[in-house]
Amino acid sequence: MNLFAFVGSAAAMIVALVALAVGHRLRPVPAQGEPPAEPHPVLSTIGSGLLSGFVLLTGFLVATGWAARSTHVLPPVGLYAADICAGIAVLLYPALAGLPVTARHVTAVCFFGALVGYTLAAAVQLRP
């Protein structure tokens, strides 16, 4: 059993859930009778761009980390740091986009965080 991947998943889930809770707590309360403020429409494109960048970078690191076992050509350490920063940005995005705290959204963010953490841990662990 790979405990490093489970620890990475748990850490990413905690980051995503804490960010969602803090974002909800810091969001201003709408005036009586007014609907909550909608996030700016441009935020939807930012989220998909962040996720695409994270997936491409993580996939590259997983593939080159696996191949480095036979070729001995390692990706630069800076790419791993960039991947970790991209993963954190992806985890913080739902809170920054104004996602409300409901049971459905908390469950989705939790599972999404587990996936991000697991793939990030796999990319780091495959580096020989």
XYZ file of C-alpha atoms in Angstrom:
128
model
C 0.000 0.000 0.000
C 1.334 3.426 -0.944
C 0.954 5.674 2.101
C 2.638 8.659 0.419
C -0.187 8.905 -2.115
C -2.828 8.711 0.615
C -1.082 11.396 2.654
C -0.907 13.584 -0.468
C -4.609 13.037 -1.090
C -5.523 13.852 2.505
C -3.351 16.986 2.519
C -4.905 18.239 -0.713
C -8.415 17.538 0.585
C -7.676 19.516 3.737
C -6.255 22.444 1.742
C -9.327 22.538 -0.523
C -11.836 22.250 2.328
C -10.112 24.832 4.532
C -9.916 27.236 1.587
C -13.614 26.736 0.868
C -14.525 27.349 4.513
C -12.300 30.432 4.814
C -13.604 31.828 1.528
C -17.168 31.339 2.726
C -16.394 32.942 6.070
C -14.711 36.014 4.546
C -17.326 36.562 1.842
C -19.499 39.603 2.618
C -23.071 38.874 3.659
C -25.572 40.221 1.095
C -28.042 42.867 2.213
C -31.501 41.767 3.314
C -33.506 40.552 0.319
C -30.619 40.705 -2.174
C -29.276 37.570 -3.878
C -25.647 36.645 -3.211
C -23.103 38.192 -5.538
C -22.340 36.105 -8.621
C -18.711 35.478 -9.540
C -17.421 37.302 -12.572
C -17.981 35.239 -15.771
C -14.287 35.376 -16.619
C -13.560 33.127 -13.621
C -14.886 30.092 -15.488
C -12.170 30.384 -18.121
C -9.478 30.847 -15.487
C -10.476 27.611 -13.760
C -10.348 25.557 -16.926
C -6.978 27.072 -17.825
C -5.566 26.301 -14.385
C -6.813 22.736 -14.523
C -5.488 22.191 -18.050
C -2.065 23.498 -17.064
C -1.975 21.324 -13.962
C -3.018 18.197 -15.866
C -0.453 18.768 -18.638
C 2.396 19.489 -16.238
C 1.565 16.580 -13.942
C 1.200 14.202 -16.894
C 4.583 15.324 -18.200
C 6.209 14.778 -14.807
C 4.628 11.343 -14.380
C 5.759 10.239 -17.846
C 9.293 11.628 -17.558
C 9.651 10.351 -13.990
C 8.705 6.885 -15.148
C 11.017 7.079 -18.162
C 13.885 8.433 -16.046
C 14.225 5.023 -14.420
C 15.730 3.710 -17.658
C 17.087 6.869 -19.332
C 18.473 8.577 -16.189
C 17.370 11.948 -17.577
C 15.510 13.758 -14.802
C 13.151 16.695 -15.177
C 14.347 19.847 -13.402
C 13.309 20.291 -9.769
C 11.736 23.624 -10.704
C 9.054 21.788 -12.679
C 8.033 19.919 -9.549
C 7.805 23.205 -7.639
C 5.706 24.672 -10.463
C 3.456 21.607 -10.400
C 2.933 21.924 -6.653
C 2.063 25.628 -7.071
C -0.340 24.780 -9.901
C -1.943 22.087 -7.750
C -2.429 24.534 -4.880
C -3.929 27.094 -7.266
C -6.342 24.475 -8.593
C -7.333 23.565 -5.028
C -7.891 27.209 -4.027
C -9.857 28.100 -7.146
C -13.329 26.950 -5.967
C -13.051 29.128 -2.865
C -11.833 32.126 -4.865
C -14.596 31.661 -7.438
C -17.233 31.980 -4.710
C -18.489 28.394 -4.533
C -21.022 28.204 -1.688
C -20.555 25.792 1.184
C -23.217 23.135 0.740
C -22.968 19.398 1.332
C -22.867 18.782 -2.422
C -20.085 21.310 -3.039
C -18.051 20.156 -0.041
C -18.240 16.565 -1.295
C -17.218 17.589 -4.813
C -14.310 19.722 -3.567
C -13.206 16.906 -1.257
C -13.124 14.295 -4.033
C -11.484 16.760 -6.416
C -8.822 17.500 -3.806
C -8.183 13.793 -3.321
C -7.631 13.357 -7.051
C -5.312 16.369 -7.293
C -3.314 15.255 -4.259
C -3.000 11.682 -5.461
C -1.743 12.612 -8.934
C 0.633 15.191 -7.497
C 2.016 12.637 -5.035
C 2.421 10.116 -7.858
C 4.361 12.627 -9.949
C 6.719 13.419 -7.065
C 7.129 9.791 -6.059
C 7.978 8.586 -9.580
C 11.087 10.771 -9.648
C 13.961 8.321 -9.123
